[in-house]
PDB file of C-alpha atoms and ligand atoms in Angstrom:
ATOM      1  CA  MET A   1      -7.936   4.135   8.069  1.00  0.00           C
ATOM      2  CA  THR A   2     -10.529   5.254   5.622  1.00  0.00           C
ATOM      3  CA  ASN A   3     -14.220   4.767   4.998  1.00  0.00           C
ATOM      4  CA  GLY A   4     -15.005   2.566   2.037  1.00  0.00           C
ATOM      5  CA  GLU A   5     -18.547   2.831   0.761  1.00  0.00           C
ATOM      6  CA  ILE A   6     -19.630  -0.290  -1.089  1.00  0.00           C
ATOM      7  CA  LEU A   7     -20.385   0.486  -4.742  1.00  0.00           C
ATOM      8  CA  SER A   8     -21.318  -3.072  -5.726  1.00  0.00           C
ATOM      9  CA  ASN A   9     -21.093  -6.562  -4.232  1.00  0.00           C
ATOM     10  CA  GLU A  10     -21.904  -9.327  -6.690  1.00  0.00           C
ATOM     11  CA  PRO A  11     -21.447 -13.114  -6.736  1.00  0.00           C
ATOM     12  CA  LEU A  12     -18.943 -14.356  -9.329  1.00  0.00           C
ATOM     13  CA  LYS A  13     -19.153 -18.162  -9.104  1.00  0.00           C
ATOM     14  CA  SER A  14     -18.475 -21.030  -6.694  1.00  0.00           C
ATOM     15  CA  GLY A  15     -18.795 -18.879  -3.556  1.00  0.00           C
ATOM     16  CA  TYR A  16     -16.590 -16.056  -4.837  1.00  0.00           C
ATOM     17  CA  PHE A  17     -17.813 -12.468  -4.740  1.00  0.00           C
ATOM     18  CA  LEU A  18     -16.474  -9.312  -6.343  1.00  0.00           C
ATOM     19  CA  ILE A  19     -16.877  -6.208  -4.202  1.00  0.00           C
ATOM     20  CA  ARG A  20     -16.071  -2.611  -5.156  1.00  0.00           C
ATOM     21  CA  PHE A  21     -15.460   0.155  -2.627  1.00  0.00           C
ATOM     22  CA  HIS A  22     -15.168   3.897  -3.107  1.00  0.00           C
ATOM     23  CA  ALA A  23     -11.659   4.259  -1.656  1.00  0.00           C
ATOM     24  CA  PRO A  24      -9.619   6.984  -3.371  1.00  0.00           C
ATOM     25  CA  GLU A  25      -6.858   7.034  -0.749  1.00  0.00           C
ATOM     26  CA  VAL A  26      -6.230   3.299  -1.036  1.00  0.00           C
ATOM     27  CA  CYS A  27      -6.371   3.381  -4.834  1.00  0.00           C
ATOM     28  CA  ARG A  28      -3.837   6.192  -5.075  1.00  0.00           C
ATOM     29  CA  THR A  29      -0.904   4.080  -3.857  1.00  0.00           C
ATOM     30  CA  ALA A  30      -2.094   0.446  -4.189  1.00  0.00           C
ATOM     31  CA  ARG A  31       0.481  -1.938  -5.648  1.00  0.00           C
ATOM     32  CA  ALA A  32       0.297  -5.565  -6.718  1.00  0.00           C
ATOM     33  CA  GLY A  33       0.530  -7.954  -3.762  1.00  0.00           C
ATOM     34  CA  GLN A  34      -0.705  -5.525  -1.133  1.00  0.00           C
ATOM     35  CA  PHE A  35      -3.851  -6.006   0.916  1.00  0.00           C
ATOM     36  CA  VAL A  36      -6.496  -4.061   2.798  1.00  0.00           C
ATOM     37  CA  HIS A  37      -7.557  -4.930   6.329  1.00  0.00           C
ATOM     38  CA  VAL A  38     -11.333  -4.642   6.395  1.00  0.00           C
ATOM     39  CA  ARG A  39     -13.583  -4.026   9.375  1.00  0.00           C
ATOM     40  CA  ILE A  40     -16.788  -5.476   8.023  1.00  0.00           C
ATOM     41  CA  ALA A  41     -19.749  -3.162   8.636  1.00  0.00           C
ATOM     42  CA  GLY A  42     -22.251  -4.453  11.189  1.00  0.00           C
ATOM     43  CA  LEU A  43     -20.175  -7.464  12.245  1.00  0.00           C
ATOM     44  CA  GLN A  44     -20.791  -7.112  15.977  1.00  0.00           C
ATOM     45  CA  THR A  45     -19.645 -10.421  17.414  1.00  0.00           C
ATOM     46  CA  TYR A  46     -16.390 -10.895  15.474  1.00  0.00           C
ATOM     47  CA  ILE A  47     -14.565  -7.592  15.719  1.00  0.00           C
ATOM     48  CA  LEU A  48     -11.276  -8.562  14.079  1.00  0.00           C
ATOM     49  CA  ARG A  49     -10.567  -7.099  10.691  1.00  0.00           C
ATOM     50  CA  ARG A  50     -10.269  -9.469   7.733  1.00  0.00           C
ATOM     51  CA  PRO A  51      -7.368  -9.136   5.248  1.00  0.00           C
ATOM     52  CA  PHE A  52      -8.080  -9.218   1.498  1.00  0.00           C
ATOM     53  CA  SER A  53      -5.701  -8.741  -1.406  1.00  0.00           C
ATOM     54  CA  ILE A  54      -6.236  -5.755  -3.632  1.00  0.00           C
ATOM     55  CA  HIS A  55      -7.476  -7.187  -6.911  1.00  0.00           C
ATOM     56  CA  SER A  56      -7.742  -4.018  -8.937  1.00  0.00           C
ATOM     57  CA  THR A  57      -8.244  -0.280  -8.914  1.00  0.00           C
ATOM     58  CA  ASP A  58     -10.273   1.737 -11.368  1.00  0.00           C
ATOM     59  CA  GLY A  59     -10.091   5.464 -10.622  1.00  0.00           C
ATOM     60  CA  ASP A  60     -11.381   5.793  -7.062  1.00  0.00           C
ATOM     61  CA  ALA A  61     -12.913   2.292  -7.040  1.00  0.00           C
ATOM     62  CA  LEU A  62     -11.085  -0.493  -5.221  1.00  0.00           C
ATOM     63  CA  THR A  63     -11.959  -4.083  -6.121  1.00  0.00           C
ATOM     64  CA  ILE A  64     -11.551  -7.149  -3.912  1.00  0.00           C
ATOM     65  CA  VAL A  65     -12.478 -10.710  -4.830  1.00  0.00           C
ATOM     66  CA  TYR A  66     -13.334 -12.853  -1.821  1.00  0.00           C
ATOM     67  CA  LYS A  67     -14.568 -16.338  -1.133  1.00  0.00           C
ATOM     68  CA  VAL A  68     -17.223 -17.008   1.511  1.00  0.00           C
ATOM     69  CA  VAL A  69     -15.465 -19.313   3.992  1.00  0.00           C
ATOM     70  CA  GLY A  70     -16.771 -18.268   7.427  1.00  0.00           C
ATOM     71  CA  HIS A  71     -18.736 -15.839   9.508  1.00  0.00           C
ATOM     72  CA  GLY A  72     -17.016 -12.637   8.338  1.00  0.00           C
ATOM     73  CA  THR A  73     -17.071 -13.286   4.620  1.00  0.00           C
ATOM     74  CA  GLU A  74     -20.640 -14.596   4.842  1.00  0.00           C
ATOM     75  CA  HIS A  75     -21.683 -11.338   6.499  1.00  0.00           C
ATOM     76  CA  LEU A  76     -19.733  -9.328   3.919  1.00  0.00           C
ATOM     77  CA  SER A  77     -21.547 -11.118   1.098  1.00  0.00           C
ATOM     78  CA  ARG A  78     -24.879  -9.829   2.443  1.00  0.00           C
ATOM     79  CA  LEU A  79     -23.865  -6.146   2.528  1.00  0.00           C
ATOM     80  CA  ALA A  80     -25.566  -3.950  -0.053  1.00  0.00           C
ATOM     81  CA  PRO A  81     -24.257  -0.912  -1.941  1.00  0.00           C
ATOM     82  CA  GLY A  82     -24.216   2.103   0.360  1.00  0.00           C
ATOM     83  CA  ALA A  83     -22.918   0.195   3.407  1.00  0.00           C
ATOM     84  CA  VAL A  84     -19.613   1.540   4.672  1.00  0.00           C
ATOM     85  CA  CYS A  85     -16.666  -0.605   5.831  1.00  0.00           C
ATOM     86  CA  ASP A  86     -13.581   0.718   7.549  1.00  0.00           C
ATOM     87  CA  LEU A  87     -10.510  -0.008   5.404  1.00  0.00           C
ATOM     88  CA  MET A  88      -6.875  -0.018   6.492  1.00  0.00           C
ATOM     89  CA  GLY A  89      -4.397   0.010   3.659  1.00  0.00           C
ATOM     90  CA  PRO A  90      -2.805  -0.515   1.317  1.00  0.00           C
ATOM     91  CA  LEU A  91      -0.728  -2.714   3.635  1.00  0.00           C
ATOM     92  CA  GLY A  92       2.190  -5.090   3.251  1.00  0.00           C
ATOM     93  CA  ARG A  93       5.196  -5.525   1.019  1.00  0.00           C
ATOM     94  CA  PRO A  94       4.181  -5.604  -2.657  1.00  0.00           C
ATOM     95  CA  TYR A  95       5.586  -7.689  -5.499  1.00  0.00           C
ATOM     96  CA  THR A  96       8.629  -6.270  -7.288  1.00  0.00           C
ATOM     97  CA  PRO A  97       7.465  -5.389 -10.811  1.00  0.00           C
ATOM     98  CA  PRO A  98       9.274  -7.265 -13.602  1.00  0.00           C
ATOM     99  CA  ALA A  99      12.111  -5.455 -15.380  1.00  0.00           C
ATOM    100  CA  ASP A 100      11.327  -4.285 -18.919  1.00  0.00           C
ATOM    101  CA  ASP A 101      13.085  -7.311 -20.442  1.00  0.00           C
ATOM    102  CA  GLU A 102      11.466  -9.874 -18.119  1.00  0.00           C
ATOM    103  CA  THR A 103       8.329 -11.866 -18.915  1.00  0.00           C
ATOM    104  CA  PRO A 104       6.097 -12.242 -15.862  1.00  0.00           C
ATOM    105  CA  VAL A 105       4.816 -15.741 -15.118  1.00  0.00           C
ATOM    106  CA  LEU A 106       1.977 -15.561 -12.593  1.00  0.00           C
ATOM    107  CA  VAL A 107       1.187 -18.781 -10.739  1.00  0.00           C
ATOM    108  CA  GLY A 108      -2.136 -18.783  -8.897  1.00  0.00           C
ATOM    109  CA  GLY A 109      -4.554 -21.004  -7.054  1.00  0.00           C
ATOM    110  CA  GLY A 110      -7.664 -20.142  -5.010  1.00  0.00           C
ATOM    111  CA  TYR A 111      -7.952 -16.371  -4.714  1.00  0.00           C
ATOM    112  CA  GLY A 112      -4.415 -16.073  -6.140  1.00  0.00           C
ATOM    113  CA  SER A 113      -5.757 -14.999  -9.513  1.00  0.00           C
ATOM    114  CA  ALA A 114      -7.361 -12.008  -7.757  1.00  0.00           C
ATOM    115  CA  ALA A 115      -4.193 -11.044  -5.911  1.00  0.00           C
ATOM    116  CA  LEU A 116      -1.865 -11.251  -8.925  1.00  0.00           C
ATOM    117  CA  TYR A 117      -3.925  -9.154 -11.315  1.00  0.00           C
ATOM    118  CA  LEU A 118      -2.314  -5.737 -10.763  1.00  0.00           C
ATOM    119  CA  LEU A 119       0.945  -7.226 -12.080  1.00  0.00           C
ATOM    120  CA  THR A 120      -0.623  -7.159 -15.546  1.00  0.00           C
ATOM    121  CA  ARG A 121      -0.461  -3.365 -15.259  1.00  0.00           C
ATOM    122  CA  ALA A 122       2.994  -3.198 -13.688  1.00  0.00           C
ATOM    123  CA  ALA A 123       4.585  -5.373 -16.400  1.00  0.00           C
ATOM    124  CA  LYS A 124       5.780  -4.001 -19.726  1.00  0.00           C
ATOM    125  CA  ARG A 125       5.925  -7.413 -21.446  1.00  0.00           C
ATOM    126  CA  ARG A 126       2.740  -9.465 -21.710  1.00  0.00           C
ATOM    127  CA  GLY A 127       3.135 -12.614 -19.665  1.00  0.00           C
ATOM    128  CA  VAL A 128       1.507 -15.885 -18.755  1.00  0.00           C
ATOM    129  CA  LEU A 129      -0.967 -16.850 -16.032  1.00  0.00           C
ATOM    130  CA  LEU A 130      -0.717 -20.446 -14.803  1.00  0.00           C
ATOM    131  CA  LEU A 131      -3.880 -21.129 -12.859  1.00  0.00           C
ATOM    132  CA  GLY A 132      -4.710 -24.166 -10.765  1.00  0.00           C
ATOM    133  CA  ALA A 133      -8.142 -25.177  -9.441  1.00  0.00           C
ATOM    134  CA  ARG A 134     -10.065 -28.227  -8.321  1.00  0.00           C
ATOM    135  CA  SER A 135     -12.332 -28.078 -11.355  1.00  0.00           C
ATOM    136  CA  GLU A 136     -13.609 -25.711 -14.029  1.00  0.00           C
ATOM    137  CA  ALA A 137     -16.213 -24.276 -11.632  1.00  0.00           C
ATOM    138  CA  ASP A 138     -13.423 -22.902  -9.401  1.00  0.00           C
ATOM    139  CA  VAL A 139     -11.569 -21.087 -12.190  1.00  0.00           C
ATOM    140  CA  ILE A 140     -12.133 -17.367 -11.739  1.00  0.00           C
ATOM    141  CA  LEU A 141     -10.981 -14.180 -13.469  1.00  0.00           C
ATOM    142  CA  ASP A 142      -9.120 -15.973 -16.289  1.00  0.00           C
ATOM    143  CA  ASP A 143     -10.860 -13.799 -18.890  1.00  0.00           C
ATOM    144  CA  ARG A 144      -9.591 -10.631 -17.226  1.00  0.00           C
ATOM    145  CA  TYR A 145      -6.029 -11.826 -17.867  1.00  0.00           C
ATOM    146  CA  ARG A 146      -6.797 -12.681 -21.483  1.00  0.00           C
ATOM    147  CA  ASP A 147      -8.290  -9.200 -21.885  1.00  0.00           C
ATOM    148  CA  ALA A 148      -5.036  -7.791 -20.481  1.00  0.00           C
ATOM    149  CA  GLY A 149      -3.093  -9.647 -23.188  1.00  0.00           C
ATOM    150  CA  PHE A 150      -1.804 -12.466 -20.965  1.00  0.00           C
ATOM    151  CA  GLU A 151      -1.751 -16.087 -22.093  1.00  0.00           C
ATOM    152  CA  VAL A 152      -3.723 -18.312 -19.677  1.00  0.00           C
ATOM    153  CA  ARG A 153      -2.872 -21.975 -19.027  1.00  0.00           C
ATOM    154  CA  LEU A 154      -5.036 -24.022 -16.698  1.00  0.00           C
ATOM    155  CA  ALA A 155      -4.598 -27.129 -14.561  1.00  0.00           C
ATOM    156  CA  THR A 156      -7.470 -28.795 -12.714  1.00  0.00           C
ATOM    157  CA  ASN A 157      -7.512 -31.758 -10.329  1.00  0.00           C
ATOM    158  CA  ASP A 158     -10.334 -33.415 -12.277  1.00  0.00           C
ATOM    159  CA  GLY A 159      -9.168 -32.395 -15.760  1.00  0.00           C
ATOM    160  CA  SER A 160     -12.459 -30.590 -16.482  1.00  0.00           C
ATOM    161  CA  VAL A 161     -10.477 -27.763 -18.082  1.00  0.00           C
ATOM    162  CA  GLY A 162      -6.788 -27.451 -18.958  1.00  0.00           C
ATOM    163  CA  ILE A 163      -4.432 -30.280 -18.063  1.00  0.00           C
ATOM    164  CA  LYS A 164      -5.359 -32.791 -15.392  1.00  0.00           C
ATOM    165  CA  GLY A 165      -2.880 -32.198 -12.594  1.00  0.00           C
ATOM    166  CA  LEU A 166      -1.307 -29.494 -10.488  1.00  0.00           C
ATOM    167  CA  VAL A 167      -0.521 -25.962 -11.536  1.00  0.00           C
ATOM    168  CA  THR A 168       3.177 -26.674 -10.973  1.00  0.00           C
ATOM    169  CA  ASP A 169       2.951 -29.348 -13.709  1.00  0.00           C
ATOM    170  CA  LEU A 170       2.598 -26.448 -16.165  1.00  0.00           C
ATOM    171  CA  ILE A 171       6.003 -25.008 -15.340  1.00  0.00           C
ATOM    172  CA  ALA A 172       8.419 -27.495 -16.946  1.00  0.00           C
ATOM    173  CA  PRO A 173       6.730 -27.316 -20.399  1.00  0.00           C
ATOM    174  CA  LEU A 174       6.660 -23.520 -20.175  1.00  0.00           C
ATOM    175  CA  LEU A 175      10.379 -23.398 -19.370  1.00  0.00           C
ATOM    176  CA  ALA A 176      11.120 -25.648 -22.364  1.00  0.00           C
ATOM    177  CA  GLU A 177       9.061 -23.449 -24.707  1.00  0.00           C
ATOM    178  CA  ARG A 178      10.445 -20.186 -23.409  1.00  0.00           C
ATOM    179  CA  ALA A 179      14.123 -21.175 -23.191  1.00  0.00           C
ATOM    180  CA  GLY A 180      16.219 -18.062 -23.731  1.00  0.00           C
ATOM    181  CA  GLU A 181      13.512 -15.737 -22.415  1.00  0.00           C
ATOM    182  CA  LYS A 182      14.033 -13.979 -19.098  1.00  0.00           C
ATOM    183  CA  LEU A 183      11.166 -15.174 -16.896  1.00  0.00           C
ATOM    184  CA  ARG A 184      10.226 -13.847 -13.461  1.00  0.00           C
ATOM    185  CA  PHE A 185       7.734 -15.814 -11.365  1.00  0.00           C
ATOM    186  CA  TYR A 186       5.044 -14.571  -8.999  1.00  0.00           C
ATOM    187  CA  GLY A 187       3.000 -16.917  -6.807  1.00  0.00           C
ATOM    188  CA  CYS A 188      -0.149 -16.621  -4.713  1.00  0.00           C
ATOM    189  CA  GLY A 189      -2.363 -19.453  -3.542  1.00  0.00           C
ATOM    190  CA  PRO A 190      -2.557 -22.387  -1.141  1.00  0.00           C
ATOM    191  CA  ARG A 191       0.566 -22.995   0.973  1.00  0.00           C
ATOM    192  CA  PRO A 192       1.494 -26.438  -0.526  1.00  0.00           C
ATOM    193  CA  MET A 193       1.363 -24.959  -4.021  1.00  0.00           C
ATOM    194  CA  LEU A 194       3.585 -22.055  -2.998  1.00  0.00           C
ATOM    195  CA  LEU A 195       6.142 -24.285  -1.315  1.00  0.00           C
ATOM    196  CA  ALA A 196       6.299 -26.513  -4.407  1.00  0.00           C
ATOM    197  CA  LEU A 197       6.729 -23.443  -6.596  1.00  0.00           C
ATOM    198  CA  ALA A 198       9.476 -21.993  -4.390  1.00  0.00           C
ATOM    199  CA  ARG A 199      11.289 -25.339  -4.419  1.00  0.00           C
ATOM    200  CA  MET A 200      11.172 -25.521  -8.241  1.00  0.00           C
ATOM    201  CA  LEU A 201      12.409 -21.967  -8.647  1.00  0.00           C
ATOM    202  CA  ASN A 202      15.224 -22.397  -6.158  1.00  0.00           C
ATOM    203  CA  GLU A 203      16.377 -25.695  -7.695  1.00  0.00           C
ATOM    204  CA  ARG A 204      16.558 -24.056 -11.117  1.00  0.00           C
ATOM    205  CA  GLY A 205      17.924 -20.687  -9.942  1.00  0.00           C
ATOM    206  CA  LEU A 206      14.902 -18.835 -11.326  1.00  0.00           C
ATOM    207  CA  PRO A 207      13.814 -15.476  -9.852  1.00  0.00           C
ATOM    208  CA  GLY A 208      10.463 -15.240  -8.159  1.00  0.00           C
ATOM    209  CA  GLU A 209       8.344 -13.973  -5.315  1.00  0.00           C
ATOM    210  CA  ILE A 210       5.681 -15.729  -3.267  1.00  0.00           C
ATOM    211  CA  SER A 211       2.803 -14.254  -1.261  1.00  0.00           C
ATOM    212  CA  LEU A 212       2.528 -16.119   2.044  1.00  0.00           C
ATOM    213  CA  ASP A 213      -0.824 -15.424   3.620  1.00  0.00           C
ATOM    214  CA  HIS A 214      -1.427 -16.204   7.266  1.00  0.00           C
ATOM    215  CA  LEU A 215      -4.128 -15.627   9.856  1.00  0.00           C
ATOM    216  CA  MET A 216      -3.756 -11.994  10.904  1.00  0.00           C
ATOM    217  CA  CYS A 217      -4.728  -9.835  13.832  1.00  0.00           C
ATOM    218  CA  CYS A 218      -3.447  -6.220  13.864  1.00  0.00           C
ATOM    219  CA  GLY A 219      -2.252  -6.239  10.238  1.00  0.00           C
ATOM    220  CA  VAL A 220       0.426  -3.601  10.864  1.00  0.00           C
ATOM    221  CA  GLY A 221       3.310  -5.428  12.509  1.00  0.00           C
ATOM    222  CA  ALA A 222       2.464  -4.863  16.183  1.00  0.00           C
ATOM    223  CA  CYS A 223       1.154  -8.192  17.520  1.00  0.00           C
ATOM    224  CA  PHE A 224       3.330 -10.878  15.854  1.00  0.00           C
ATOM    225  CA  ALA A 225       0.272 -13.115  15.320  1.00  0.00           C
ATOM    226  CA  CYS A 226       1.199 -13.652  11.682  1.00  0.00           C
ATOM    227  CA  VAL A 227       4.820 -14.796  11.764  1.00  0.00           C
ATOM    228  CA  VAL A 228       6.305 -17.343   9.359  1.00  0.00           C
ATOM    229  CA  LYS A 229       9.748 -18.886   9.247  1.00  0.00           C
ATOM    230  CA  VAL A 230      12.073 -17.476   6.578  1.00  0.00           C
ATOM    231  CA  ARG A 231      15.660 -18.394   5.775  1.00  0.00           C
ATOM    232  CA  SER A 232      18.353 -16.493   7.591  1.00  0.00           C
ATOM    233  CA  GLU A 233      22.144 -16.388   7.463  1.00  0.00           C
ATOM    234  CA  ALA A 234      22.315 -16.594  11.252  1.00  0.00           C
ATOM    235  CA  ALA A 235      21.954 -19.850  13.256  1.00  0.00           C
ATOM    236  CA  PRO A 236      19.679 -21.827  13.308  1.00  0.00           C
ATOM    237  CA  GLY A 237      19.273 -20.870   9.640  1.00  0.00           C
ATOM    238  CA  TRP A 238      15.827 -19.331   9.942  1.00  0.00           C
ATOM    239  CA  GLU A 239      14.037 -16.455  11.666  1.00  0.00           C
ATOM    240  CA  TYR A 240      10.448 -15.377  12.137  1.00  0.00           C
ATOM    241  CA  ARG A 241       9.065 -12.589   9.943  1.00  0.00           C
ATOM    242  CA  ARG A 242       5.653 -10.932  10.055  1.00  0.00           C
ATOM    243  CA  THR A 243       3.586 -11.646   6.964  1.00  0.00           C
ATOM    244  CA  CYS A 244       1.603  -8.427   7.391  1.00  0.00           C
ATOM    245  CA  LYS A 245       4.584  -6.088   7.546  1.00  0.00           C
ATOM    246  CA  ASP A 246       7.679  -7.914   6.212  1.00  0.00           C
ATOM    247  CA  GLY A 247       5.425  -9.711   3.690  1.00  0.00           C
ATOM    248  CA  PRO A 248       3.052 -11.015   2.540  1.00  0.00           C
ATOM    249  CA  VAL A 249       5.400 -11.063  -0.464  1.00  0.00           C
ATOM    250  CA  PHE A 250       8.761 -12.776   0.067  1.00  0.00           C
ATOM    251  CA  ASP A 251      11.578 -13.675  -2.295  1.00  0.00           C
ATOM    252  CA  ALA A 252      11.269 -17.373  -3.182  1.00  0.00           C
ATOM    253  CA  ARG A 253      14.863 -17.903  -2.001  1.00  0.00           C
ATOM    254  CA  ASP A 254      13.841 -16.798   1.505  1.00  0.00           C
ATOM    255  CA  VAL A 255      10.926 -19.209   1.846  1.00  0.00           C
ATOM    256  CA  TRP A 256      11.611 -21.818   4.546  1.00  0.00           C
ATOM    257  CA  LEU A 257      11.075 -25.243   2.967  1.00  0.00           C
ATOM    258  CA  ASP A 258      12.473 -27.622   5.528  1.00  0.00           C
ATOM    259  CA  ASP A 259       9.537 -28.309   7.924  1.00  0.00           C
TER     260      ASP A 259
HETATM  261  C1  FAD B   1      -2.648 -11.079   3.054  1.00  0.00           C
HETATM  262  C2  FAD B   1      -3.950 -11.842   2.866  1.00  0.00           C
HETATM  263  C3  FAD B   1      -4.667 -11.645   1.714  1.00  0.00           C
HETATM  264  C4  FAD B   1      -5.865 -12.330   1.540  1.00  0.00           C
HETATM  265  N1  FAD B   1      -6.566 -12.110   0.382  1.00  0.00           N
HETATM  266  C5  FAD B   1      -7.729 -12.744   0.181  1.00  0.00           C
HETATM  267  C6  FAD B   1      -8.463 -12.503  -1.011  1.00  0.00           C
HETATM  268  O1  FAD B   1      -8.084 -11.692  -1.868  1.00  0.00           O
HETATM  269  N2  FAD B   1      -9.637 -13.186  -1.175  1.00  0.00           N
HETATM  270  C7  FAD B   1     -10.084 -14.087  -0.226  1.00  0.00           C
HETATM  271  O2  FAD B   1     -11.131 -14.701  -0.449  1.00  0.00           O
HETATM  272  N3  FAD B   1      -9.410 -14.320   0.908  1.00  0.00           N
HETATM  273  C8  FAD B   1      -8.257 -13.663   1.143  1.00  0.00           C
HETATM  274  N4  FAD B   1      -7.558 -13.900   2.301  1.00  0.00           N
HETATM  275  C9  FAD B   1      -8.120 -14.834   3.293  1.00  0.00           C
HETATM  276  C10 FAD B   1      -9.205 -14.090   4.076  1.00  0.00           C
HETATM  277  O3  FAD B   1      -8.598 -13.128   4.900  1.00  0.00           O
HETATM  278  C11 FAD B   1      -9.987 -15.089   4.959  1.00  0.00           C
HETATM  279  O4  FAD B   1     -10.653 -15.996   4.131  1.00  0.00           O
HETATM  280  C12 FAD B   1     -11.005 -14.341   5.799  1.00  0.00           C
HETATM  281  O5  FAD B   1     -10.345 -13.576   6.793  1.00  0.00           O
HETATM  282  C13 FAD B   1     -11.930 -15.337   6.470  1.00  0.00           C
HETATM  283  O6  FAD B   1     -12.812 -14.637   7.315  1.00  0.00           O
HETATM  284  P1  FAD B   1     -14.144 -15.323   7.860  1.00  0.00           P
HETATM  285  O7  FAD B   1     -14.575 -14.573   9.078  1.00  0.00           O
HETATM  286  O8  FAD B   1     -15.124 -15.496   6.768  1.00  0.00           O
HETATM  287  O9  FAD B   1     -13.646 -16.762   8.233  1.00  0.00           O
HETATM  288  P2  FAD B   1     -13.354 -17.360   9.668  1.00  0.00           P
HETATM  289  O10 FAD B   1     -14.677 -17.672  10.306  1.00  0.00           O
HETATM  290  O11 FAD B   1     -12.390 -16.502  10.405  1.00  0.00           O
HETATM  291  O12 FAD B   1     -12.610 -18.687   9.224  1.00  0.00           O
HETATM  292  C14 FAD B   1     -13.281 -19.637   8.376  1.00  0.00           C
HETATM  293  C15 FAD B   1     -12.254 -20.545   7.709  1.00  0.00           C
HETATM  294  O13 FAD B   1     -11.371 -19.788   6.882  1.00  0.00           O
HETATM  295  C16 FAD B   1     -10.032 -20.021   7.270  1.00  0.00           C
HETATM  296  N5  FAD B   1      -9.223 -18.802   7.150  1.00  0.00           N
HETATM  297  C17 FAD B   1      -9.369 -17.671   7.859  1.00  0.00           C
HETATM  298  N6  FAD B   1      -8.407 -16.780   7.523  1.00  0.00           N
HETATM  299  C18 FAD B   1      -7.637 -17.402   6.591  1.00  0.00           C
HETATM  300  C19 FAD B   1      -6.471 -17.042   5.880  1.00  0.00           C
HETATM  301  N7  FAD B   1      -5.830 -15.881   6.078  1.00  0.00           N
HETATM  302  N8  FAD B   1      -5.963 -17.914   4.971  1.00  0.00           N
HETATM  303  C20 FAD B   1      -6.537 -19.098   4.794  1.00  0.00           C
HETATM  304  N9  FAD B   1      -7.637 -19.514   5.447  1.00  0.00           N
HETATM  305  C21 FAD B   1      -8.173 -18.674   6.338  1.00  0.00           C
HETATM  306  C22 FAD B   1     -10.113 -20.455   8.719  1.00  0.00           C
HETATM  307  O14 FAD B   1      -8.978 -21.234   9.102  1.00  0.00           O
HETATM  308  C23 FAD B   1     -11.388 -21.256   8.742  1.00  0.00           C
HETATM  309  O15 FAD B   1     -11.175 -22.575   8.278  1.00  0.00           O
HETATM  310  C24 FAD B   1      -6.347 -13.235   2.524  1.00  0.00           C
HETATM  311  C25 FAD B   1      -5.611 -13.432   3.690  1.00  0.00           C
HETATM  312  C26 FAD B   1      -4.424 -12.748   3.857  1.00  0.00           C
HETATM  313  C27 FAD B   1      -3.642 -12.931   5.129  1.00  0.00           C
HETATM  314  S1  FES B   2      -1.006  -9.373  12.262  1.00  0.00           S
HETATM  315 FE1  FES B   2      -0.098  -8.314  13.955  1.00  0.00          FE
HETATM  316  S2  FES B   2       2.012  -8.406  13.474  1.00  0.00           S
HETATM  317 FE2  FES B   2       1.077  -9.256  11.711  1.00  0.00          FE
END
């Protein structure tokens, strides 16, 4: 556990905020796909920590991008620079960085574009971000990927930017264009999107990893509040794994698709 003094806490758009903490210990070992478990300063009535993916590190500054969805995140959005939160992390199993000859294809929805960003640093080859959102107003951080040399392709439900459709609709055309290239997929976003992505990858025998987020309690593997079903060799073909400790990142082949 470490104290994280807030350096800045600014609205981005559509209820998303970008917060920076002074957190040298977290920054030192943070890897793409990991998260920090945050005890939000001054949150008296709801004592549970809240998990947030590590978006980026810059020296000793740790950046998280969060959406205001409830009591905790609403309280967090009102904290000013100088307030100190207790941070646990980096926690969880990170993404496996792509091999030098692999092109990373990042597939995100919701806060997924925040959680996938550190892969732009871990990858040698410049890759592609496929980003899905309800409409243009919900598209966040796409410019950061362009600045990192990634190509960005968008899909929105209302067609206000990119193609009209789902982010997974972007995959077949990409595969056709990049035939012969070694692609490795990384997903983070809403559960239905991730299950659809895992199904596509498994059907085509493509390598990839998926971040399965879940409501969490302890965050360190002790309480089993965060279990998900994953495939297993043993009967009945699946077992429970903790998303905080065994995940949140899982191989797409291990994702349980049959419920
Ligand atoms: C590993 C991990 C990484 C995460 N990374 C991010 C991130 O980078 N940015 C971000 O904005 N959010 C992230 N989340 C989700 C974030 O933890 C929740 O949005 C937050 O805890 C909500 O707290 P609250 O007190 O505001 O909401 P609450 O009052 O607790 O809940 C309000 C609403 O949010 C829903 N909710 C709560 N927790 C989750 C969750 N884990 N997943 C989906 N819905 C949830 C509740 O079901 C409820 O509908 C992550 C979650 C996990 C498990
Ligand atoms: S949150 Fe306690 S085991 Fe995962």
